[in-house]
Amino acid sequence: MTINNAAGINLPSDNVPILTPEQQLVAEYYQHQALLCQWFSTLLAAELDAQTLQAYMAGDATPLLEELALLPELADSVQQLQQAISHWSLLEQPRLELAADFAGLFLSDARHSPAPYASLYLDDGRFNGPTAQRMQLRLIDAGYSVDEQFKEPADHVAIMLDYLAERYRRLALDPTPEAETSVAKFVSEDISSWLHEWAQRATRVDTASQFYPALLTLVAAYFTIA
């Protein structure tokens, strides 16, 4: 995880509420949203390690991708990502080549790459702009802090998705209308509003694998319907 939850969201065992069937469905929906956001965040926070790479090549991501493909709006994006993963076996050194793709896409000069910072898209290309400052205040208000090992500003997409995953976990426990409205506003104004441009930039960069361009396309499509 890219953020540390200082406040905590777990309920004491003797205070766990008894949910109606409808409430249980709502809780499961938000838990699933949290799972997806956490997965996207993890993939976008750092290069794939050897263990994850081997797991994906063995098909560990297939059940989740097949579930996403059931949504018509995501079917094409999922297929592109699955094809990219299936082509890893054609690379001479998959881990090194994917790490090079990650660096070329996300760690290069922001003027020529799809840098993963919301401010660059929402604040007229300014690095660490008002969007980053607003995101930092959200983290403070929620009792979160960025992991010291993840030396990125608060508007890095992995941090924003990690934060959103935590918000969804809170909604699973207490889905008040106010909290739901707040999360929906955050998604529409601070996340989905720039992801398509980000994904389009990625398609214009030469990469050894189409994994990351396909991943960004899927993430952008997902938040269009989230």
PDB file of C-alpha atoms in Angstrom:
ATOM      1  CA  MET A   1       0.000   0.000   0.000  1.00  0.00           C
ATOM      2  CA  THR A   2       1.150   3.552  -0.691  1.00  0.00           C
ATOM      3  CA  ILE A   3      -0.638   5.121   2.267  1.00  0.00           C
ATOM      4  CA  ASN A   4      -0.683   4.307   5.943  1.00  0.00           C
ATOM      5  CA  ASN A   5      -4.047   4.342   7.711  1.00  0.00           C
ATOM      6  CA  ALA A   6      -3.378   5.940  11.073  1.00  0.00           C
ATOM      7  CA  ALA A   7      -7.035   6.270  11.946  1.00  0.00           C
ATOM      8  CA  GLY A   8      -8.049   2.657  11.329  1.00  0.00           C
ATOM      9  CA  ILE A   9     -11.376   1.498   9.911  1.00  0.00           C
ATOM     10  CA  ASN A  10     -11.998  -1.831  11.636  1.00  0.00           C
ATOM     11  CA  LEU A  11     -14.968  -2.148  13.952  1.00  0.00           C
ATOM     12  CA  PRO A  12     -14.513  -3.883  17.315  1.00  0.00           C
ATOM     13  CA  SER A  13     -15.733  -7.475  17.154  1.00  0.00           C
ATOM     14  CA  ASP A  14     -18.524  -6.857  19.650  1.00  0.00           C
ATOM     15  CA  ASN A  15     -19.852  -3.942  17.582  1.00  0.00           C
ATOM     16  CA  VAL A  16     -20.167  -5.644  14.207  1.00  0.00           C
ATOM     17  CA  PRO A  17     -23.709  -4.818  13.022  1.00  0.00           C
ATOM     18  CA  ILE A  18     -26.196  -7.408  11.775  1.00  0.00           C
ATOM     19  CA  LEU A  19     -26.882  -6.535   8.132  1.00  0.00           C
ATOM     20  CA  THR A  20     -30.056  -7.011   6.157  1.00  0.00           C
ATOM     21  CA  PRO A  21     -29.673  -8.813   2.804  1.00  0.00           C
ATOM     22  CA  GLU A  22     -29.818  -5.457   1.019  1.00  0.00           C
ATOM     23  CA  GLN A  23     -27.186  -3.963   3.300  1.00  0.00           C
ATOM     24  CA  GLN A  24     -25.001  -7.019   2.761  1.00  0.00           C
ATOM     25  CA  LEU A  25     -25.166  -6.536  -1.003  1.00  0.00           C
ATOM     26  CA  VAL A  26     -24.176  -2.887  -0.620  1.00  0.00           C
ATOM     27  CA  ALA A  27     -21.256  -3.837   1.638  1.00  0.00           C
ATOM     28  CA  GLU A  28     -20.073  -6.493  -0.813  1.00  0.00           C
ATOM     29  CA  TYR A  29     -20.282  -4.018  -3.698  1.00  0.00           C
ATOM     30  CA  TYR A  30     -18.093  -1.469  -1.923  1.00  0.00           C
ATOM     31  CA  GLN A  31     -15.666  -4.170  -0.806  1.00  0.00           C
ATOM     32  CA  HIS A  32     -15.332  -5.239  -4.439  1.00  0.00           C
ATOM     33  CA  GLN A  33     -14.754  -1.646  -5.511  1.00  0.00           C
ATOM     34  CA  ALA A  34     -12.036  -1.396  -2.866  1.00  0.00           C
ATOM     35  CA  LEU A  35     -10.415  -4.585  -4.145  1.00  0.00           C
ATOM     36  CA  LEU A  36     -10.249  -3.298  -7.712  1.00  0.00           C
ATOM     37  CA  CYS A  37      -8.903   0.111  -6.680  1.00  0.00           C
ATOM     38  CA  GLN A  38      -6.251  -1.546  -4.525  1.00  0.00           C
ATOM     39  CA  TRP A  39      -5.268  -3.820  -7.415  1.00  0.00           C
ATOM     40  CA  PHE A  40      -4.949  -0.916  -9.839  1.00  0.00           C
ATOM     41  CA  SER A  41      -2.990   1.067  -7.250  1.00  0.00           C
ATOM     42  CA  THR A  42      -0.531  -1.758  -6.681  1.00  0.00           C
ATOM     43  CA  LEU A  43       0.096  -2.225 -10.405  1.00  0.00           C
ATOM     44  CA  LEU A  44       0.726   1.492 -10.883  1.00  0.00           C
ATOM     45  CA  ALA A  45       2.873   2.076  -7.812  1.00  0.00           C
ATOM     46  CA  ALA A  46       5.942   0.097  -8.864  1.00  0.00           C
ATOM     47  CA  GLU A  47       7.365  -2.311 -11.395  1.00  0.00           C
ATOM     48  CA  LEU A  48       6.127  -5.895 -11.295  1.00  0.00           C
ATOM     49  CA  ASP A  49       8.256  -8.105  -9.100  1.00  0.00           C
ATOM     50  CA  ALA A  50       9.312 -11.584 -10.229  1.00  0.00           C
ATOM     51  CA  GLN A  51       6.699 -13.347  -8.107  1.00  0.00           C
ATOM     52  CA  THR A  52       3.795 -11.264  -9.438  1.00  0.00           C
ATOM     53  CA  LEU A  53       5.050 -11.600 -12.985  1.00  0.00           C
ATOM     54  CA  GLN A  54       5.144 -15.380 -12.737  1.00  0.00           C
ATOM     55  CA  ALA A  55       1.735 -15.481 -11.073  1.00  0.00           C
ATOM     56  CA  TYR A  56       0.140 -13.456 -13.863  1.00  0.00           C
ATOM     57  CA  MET A  57       1.820 -15.584 -16.530  1.00  0.00           C
ATOM     58  CA  ALA A  58       0.356 -18.629 -14.749  1.00  0.00           C
ATOM     59  CA  GLY A  59      -3.142 -17.112 -15.020  1.00  0.00           C
ATOM     60  CA  ASP A  60      -3.689 -15.759 -11.510  1.00  0.00           C
ATOM     61  CA  ALA A  61      -5.258 -12.547 -12.848  1.00  0.00           C
ATOM     62  CA  THR A  62      -7.607 -14.381 -15.209  1.00  0.00           C
ATOM     63  CA  PRO A  63     -10.619 -14.749 -12.846  1.00  0.00           C
ATOM     64  CA  LEU A  64     -10.665 -11.034 -12.041  1.00  0.00           C
ATOM     65  CA  LEU A  65     -10.204 -10.028 -15.663  1.00  0.00           C
ATOM     66  CA  GLU A  66     -12.942 -12.396 -16.808  1.00  0.00           C
ATOM     67  CA  GLU A  67     -15.269 -10.858 -14.241  1.00  0.00           C
ATOM     68  CA  LEU A  68     -14.483  -7.364 -15.515  1.00  0.00           C
ATOM     69  CA  ALA A  69     -15.020  -8.527 -19.096  1.00  0.00           C
ATOM     70  CA  LEU A  70     -18.645  -9.301 -18.260  1.00  0.00           C
ATOM     71  CA  LEU A  71     -19.246  -5.548 -18.362  1.00  0.00           C
ATOM     72  CA  PRO A  72     -19.703  -4.603 -22.048  1.00  0.00           C
ATOM     73  CA  GLU A  73     -17.959  -1.254 -21.526  1.00  0.00           C
ATOM     74  CA  LEU A  74     -14.802  -3.033 -20.347  1.00  0.00           C
ATOM     75  CA  ALA A  75     -14.712  -6.099 -22.610  1.00  0.00           C
ATOM     76  CA  ASP A  76     -12.372  -4.640 -25.248  1.00  0.00           C
ATOM     77  CA  SER A  77     -10.002  -3.166 -22.660  1.00  0.00           C
ATOM     78  CA  VAL A  78      -9.836  -6.442 -20.770  1.00  0.00           C
ATOM     79  CA  GLN A  79      -9.116  -8.357 -23.964  1.00  0.00           C
ATOM     80  CA  GLN A  80      -6.230  -6.005 -24.768  1.00  0.00           C
ATOM     81  CA  LEU A  81      -4.766  -6.513 -21.298  1.00  0.00           C
ATOM     82  CA  GLN A  82      -5.140 -10.292 -21.493  1.00  0.00           C
ATOM     83  CA  GLN A  83      -3.411 -10.325 -24.877  1.00  0.00           C
ATOM     84  CA  ALA A  84      -0.575  -8.214 -23.501  1.00  0.00           C
ATOM     85  CA  ILE A  85      -0.060 -10.648 -20.613  1.00  0.00           C
ATOM     86  CA  SER A  86      -0.160 -13.639 -22.969  1.00  0.00           C
ATOM     87  CA  HIS A  87       2.601 -12.042 -25.069  1.00  0.00           C
ATOM     88  CA  TRP A  88       5.008 -11.782 -22.109  1.00  0.00           C
ATOM     89  CA  SER A  89       6.286 -15.236 -22.988  1.00  0.00           C
ATOM     90  CA  LEU A  90       7.574 -13.794 -26.282  1.00  0.00           C
ATOM     91  CA  LEU A  91       9.832 -11.303 -24.506  1.00  0.00           C
ATOM     92  CA  GLU A  92      13.452 -12.300 -23.978  1.00  0.00           C
ATOM     93  CA  GLN A  93      13.559 -10.876 -20.439  1.00  0.00           C
ATOM     94  CA  PRO A  94       9.974 -10.068 -19.424  1.00  0.00           C
ATOM     95  CA  ARG A  95      10.705  -8.566 -16.026  1.00  0.00           C
ATOM     96  CA  LEU A  96      13.481  -6.270 -17.252  1.00  0.00           C
ATOM     97  CA  GLU A  97      11.558  -5.193 -20.331  1.00  0.00           C
ATOM     98  CA  LEU A  98       8.411  -4.461 -18.337  1.00  0.00           C
ATOM     99  CA  ALA A  99      10.465  -2.525 -15.791  1.00  0.00           C
ATOM    100  CA  ALA A 100      11.913  -0.488 -18.658  1.00  0.00           C
ATOM    101  CA  ASP A 101       8.384   0.172 -19.933  1.00  0.00           C
ATOM    102  CA  PHE A 102       7.319   1.300 -16.456  1.00  0.00           C
ATOM    103  CA  ALA A 103      10.259   3.699 -16.223  1.00  0.00           C
ATOM    104  CA  GLY A 104       9.761   5.039 -19.730  1.00  0.00           C
ATOM    105  CA  LEU A 105       6.073   5.684 -19.177  1.00  0.00           C
ATOM    106  CA  PHE A 106       5.883   6.877 -15.590  1.00  0.00           C
ATOM    107  CA  LEU A 107       9.348   7.991 -14.491  1.00  0.00           C
ATOM    108  CA  SER A 108      10.441  10.049 -17.504  1.00  0.00           C
ATOM    109  CA  ASP A 109      10.157  13.744 -18.257  1.00  0.00           C
ATOM    110  CA  ALA A 110       6.495  14.628 -17.757  1.00  0.00           C
ATOM    111  CA  ARG A 111       6.464  16.738 -20.910  1.00  0.00           C
ATOM    112  CA  HIS A 112       7.062  13.672 -23.065  1.00  0.00           C
ATOM    113  CA  SER A 113       5.483  10.839 -21.092  1.00  0.00           C
ATOM    114  CA  PRO A 114       2.190   9.896 -19.404  1.00  0.00           C
ATOM    115  CA  ALA A 115       3.327  10.966 -15.952  1.00  0.00           C
ATOM    116  CA  PRO A 116       0.939   9.624 -13.262  1.00  0.00           C
ATOM    117  CA  TYR A 117       0.190  12.925 -11.495  1.00  0.00           C
ATOM    118  CA  ALA A 118      -3.299  14.419 -11.522  1.00  0.00           C
ATOM    119  CA  SER A 119      -2.004  18.006 -11.314  1.00  0.00           C
ATOM    120  CA  LEU A 120      -0.366  17.749 -14.731  1.00  0.00           C
ATOM    121  CA  TYR A 121      -3.764  17.141 -16.304  1.00  0.00           C
ATOM    122  CA  LEU A 122      -6.069  19.171 -14.076  1.00  0.00           C
ATOM    123  CA  ASP A 123      -3.857  22.180 -13.275  1.00  0.00           C
ATOM    124  CA  ASP A 124      -2.635  23.282 -16.716  1.00  0.00           C
ATOM    125  CA  GLY A 125       0.433  21.092 -16.627  1.00  0.00           C
ATOM    126  CA  ARG A 126       1.711  22.323 -13.267  1.00  0.00           C
ATOM    127  CA  PHE A 127       3.547  19.724 -11.230  1.00  0.00           C
ATOM    128  CA  ASN A 128       2.420  19.539  -7.592  1.00  0.00           C
ATOM    129  CA  GLY A 129      -0.365  22.018  -8.272  1.00  0.00           C
ATOM    130  CA  PRO A 130      -3.624  22.709  -6.402  1.00  0.00           C
ATOM    131  CA  THR A 131      -4.872  19.181  -7.099  1.00  0.00           C
ATOM    132  CA  ALA A 132      -1.893  17.718  -5.234  1.00  0.00           C
ATOM    133  CA  GLN A 133      -2.372  20.118  -2.353  1.00  0.00           C
ATOM    134  CA  ARG A 134      -6.069  19.278  -2.154  1.00  0.00           C
ATOM    135  CA  MET A 135      -5.229  15.579  -2.153  1.00  0.00           C
ATOM    136  CA  GLN A 136      -2.693  16.065   0.624  1.00  0.00           C
ATOM    137  CA  LEU A 137      -5.366  17.741   2.758  1.00  0.00           C
ATOM    138  CA  ARG A 138      -7.712  14.795   2.140  1.00  0.00           C
ATOM    139  CA  LEU A 139      -5.074  12.382   3.395  1.00  0.00           C
ATOM    140  CA  ILE A 140      -4.473  14.470   6.506  1.00  0.00           C
ATOM    141  CA  ASP A 141      -8.197  14.805   7.235  1.00  0.00           C
ATOM    142  CA  ALA A 142      -8.641  11.030   6.890  1.00  0.00           C
ATOM    143  CA  GLY A 143      -5.693  10.285   9.163  1.00  0.00           C
ATOM    144  CA  TYR A 144      -3.542   8.863   6.373  1.00  0.00           C
ATOM    145  CA  SER A 145       0.074   9.478   5.466  1.00  0.00           C
ATOM    146  CA  VAL A 146       2.082   8.479   2.402  1.00  0.00           C
ATOM    147  CA  ASP A 147       4.396   5.552   3.023  1.00  0.00           C
ATOM    148  CA  GLU A 148       7.932   6.881   3.509  1.00  0.00           C
ATOM    149  CA  GLN A 149       9.253   4.370   0.986  1.00  0.00           C
ATOM    150  CA  PHE A 150       6.920   5.734  -1.688  1.00  0.00           C
ATOM    151  CA  LYS A 151       8.488   9.116  -2.360  1.00  0.00           C
ATOM    152  CA  GLU A 152       5.761  10.621  -4.525  1.00  0.00           C
ATOM    153  CA  PRO A 153       3.408  13.606  -4.172  1.00  0.00           C
ATOM    154  CA  ALA A 154      -0.137  13.038  -2.989  1.00  0.00           C
ATOM    155  CA  ASP A 155      -1.632  13.318  -6.489  1.00  0.00           C
ATOM    156  CA  HIS A 156       0.235  10.263  -7.791  1.00  0.00           C
ATOM    157  CA  VAL A 157      -2.423   7.952  -9.218  1.00  0.00           C
ATOM    158  CA  ALA A 158      -1.373   5.039  -7.010  1.00  0.00           C
ATOM    159  CA  ILE A 159      -1.868   7.142  -3.875  1.00  0.00           C
ATOM    160  CA  MET A 160      -5.223   8.430  -5.081  1.00  0.00           C
ATOM    161  CA  LEU A 161      -6.449   4.917  -5.873  1.00  0.00           C
ATOM    162  CA  ASP A 162      -5.137   3.596  -2.557  1.00  0.00           C
ATOM    163  CA  TYR A 163      -7.028   6.389  -0.784  1.00  0.00           C
ATOM    164  CA  LEU A 164     -10.157   5.591  -2.800  1.00  0.00           C
ATOM    165  CA  ALA A 165      -9.868   1.920  -1.825  1.00  0.00           C
ATOM    166  CA  GLU A 166      -9.866   2.978   1.825  1.00  0.00           C
ATOM    167  CA  ARG A 167     -12.894   5.203   1.242  1.00  0.00           C
ATOM    168  CA  TYR A 168     -14.746   2.265  -0.300  1.00  0.00           C
ATOM    169  CA  ARG A 169     -13.850   0.085   2.687  1.00  0.00           C
ATOM    170  CA  ARG A 170     -15.333   2.722   4.961  1.00  0.00           C
ATOM    171  CA  LEU A 171     -18.479   2.818   2.819  1.00  0.00           C
ATOM    172  CA  ALA A 172     -18.754  -0.954   3.168  1.00  0.00           C
ATOM    173  CA  LEU A 173     -18.955  -0.414   6.932  1.00  0.00           C
ATOM    174  CA  ASP A 174     -21.071   2.736   6.971  1.00  0.00           C
ATOM    175  CA  PRO A 175     -22.621   3.725   3.602  1.00  0.00           C
ATOM    176  CA  THR A 176     -24.135   7.063   4.580  1.00  0.00           C
ATOM    177  CA  PRO A 177     -25.546   9.263   1.789  1.00  0.00           C
ATOM    178  CA  GLU A 178     -23.047  11.999   2.675  1.00  0.00           C
ATOM    179  CA  ALA A 179     -20.083   9.630   2.390  1.00  0.00           C
ATOM    180  CA  GLU A 180     -21.372   8.143  -0.865  1.00  0.00           C
ATOM    181  CA  THR A 181     -21.789  11.621  -2.367  1.00  0.00           C
ATOM    182  CA  SER A 182     -18.295  12.611  -1.254  1.00  0.00           C
ATOM    183  CA  VAL A 183     -16.714   9.526  -2.812  1.00  0.00           C
ATOM    184  CA  ALA A 184     -18.680   9.912  -6.050  1.00  0.00           C
ATOM    185  CA  LYS A 185     -17.546  13.539  -6.319  1.00  0.00           C
ATOM    186  CA  PHE A 186     -13.921  12.541  -5.744  1.00  0.00           C
ATOM    187  CA  VAL A 187     -14.119   9.903  -8.465  1.00  0.00           C
ATOM    188  CA  SER A 188     -15.753  12.181 -11.030  1.00  0.00           C
ATOM    189  CA  GLU A 189     -13.738  15.342 -10.398  1.00  0.00           C
ATOM    190  CA  ASP A 190     -10.321  14.136  -9.293  1.00  0.00           C
ATOM    191  CA  ILE A 191      -9.865  10.741 -10.957  1.00  0.00           C
ATOM    192  CA  SER A 192     -12.008   9.948 -13.985  1.00  0.00           C
ATOM    193  CA  SER A 193     -11.667  13.508 -15.308  1.00  0.00           C
ATOM    194  CA  TRP A 194      -8.054  12.974 -16.434  1.00  0.00           C
ATOM    195  CA  LEU A 195      -7.515   9.245 -16.860  1.00  0.00           C
ATOM    196  CA  HIS A 196      -8.534   9.133 -20.523  1.00  0.00           C
ATOM    197  CA  GLU A 197      -5.953  11.749 -21.477  1.00  0.00           C
ATOM    198  CA  TRP A 198      -3.373   9.857 -19.440  1.00  0.00           C
ATOM    199  CA  ALA A 199      -4.218   6.590 -21.189  1.00  0.00           C
ATOM    200  CA  GLN A 200      -4.076   8.239 -24.609  1.00  0.00           C
ATOM    201  CA  ARG A 201      -0.583   9.536 -23.883  1.00  0.00           C
ATOM    202  CA  ALA A 202       0.551   6.018 -23.024  1.00  0.00           C
ATOM    203  CA  THR A 203      -0.534   4.686 -26.414  1.00  0.00           C
ATOM    204  CA  ARG A 204       1.863   7.126 -28.101  1.00  0.00           C
ATOM    205  CA  VAL A 205       4.953   5.781 -26.321  1.00  0.00           C
ATOM    206  CA  ASP A 206       6.966   2.901 -27.773  1.00  0.00           C
ATOM    207  CA  THR A 207       7.010  -0.001 -25.312  1.00  0.00           C
ATOM    208  CA  ALA A 208       8.294  -3.566 -25.378  1.00  0.00           C
ATOM    209  CA  SER A 209       4.928  -4.787 -24.116  1.00  0.00           C
ATOM    210  CA  GLN A 210       1.431  -3.374 -24.469  1.00  0.00           C
ATOM    211  CA  PHE A 211       0.733  -4.252 -20.826  1.00  0.00           C
ATOM    212  CA  TYR A 212       0.870  -0.767 -19.345  1.00  0.00           C
ATOM    213  CA  PRO A 213      -0.913   1.038 -22.206  1.00  0.00           C
ATOM    214  CA  ALA A 214      -3.629  -1.634 -22.010  1.00  0.00           C
ATOM    215  CA  LEU A 215      -3.786  -1.337 -18.223  1.00  0.00           C
ATOM    216  CA  LEU A 216      -4.232   2.427 -18.391  1.00  0.00           C
ATOM    217  CA  THR A 217      -6.950   2.020 -21.011  1.00  0.00           C
ATOM    218  CA  LEU A 218      -8.760  -0.409 -18.711  1.00  0.00           C
ATOM    219  CA  VAL A 219      -8.410   1.831 -15.676  1.00  0.00           C
ATOM    220  CA  ALA A 220      -9.772   4.805 -17.606  1.00  0.00           C
ATOM    221  CA  ALA A 221     -12.691   2.754 -18.947  1.00  0.00           C
ATOM    222  CA  TYR A 222     -13.454   1.363 -15.507  1.00  0.00           C
ATOM    223  CA  PHE A 223     -13.713   4.790 -13.896  1.00  0.00           C
ATOM    224  CA  THR A 224     -16.019   5.936 -16.659  1.00  0.00           C
ATOM    225  CA  ILE A 225     -18.633   3.537 -15.284  1.00  0.00           C
ATOM    226  CA  ALA A 226     -17.554   3.272 -11.613  1.00  0.00           C
TER     227      ALA A 226
END
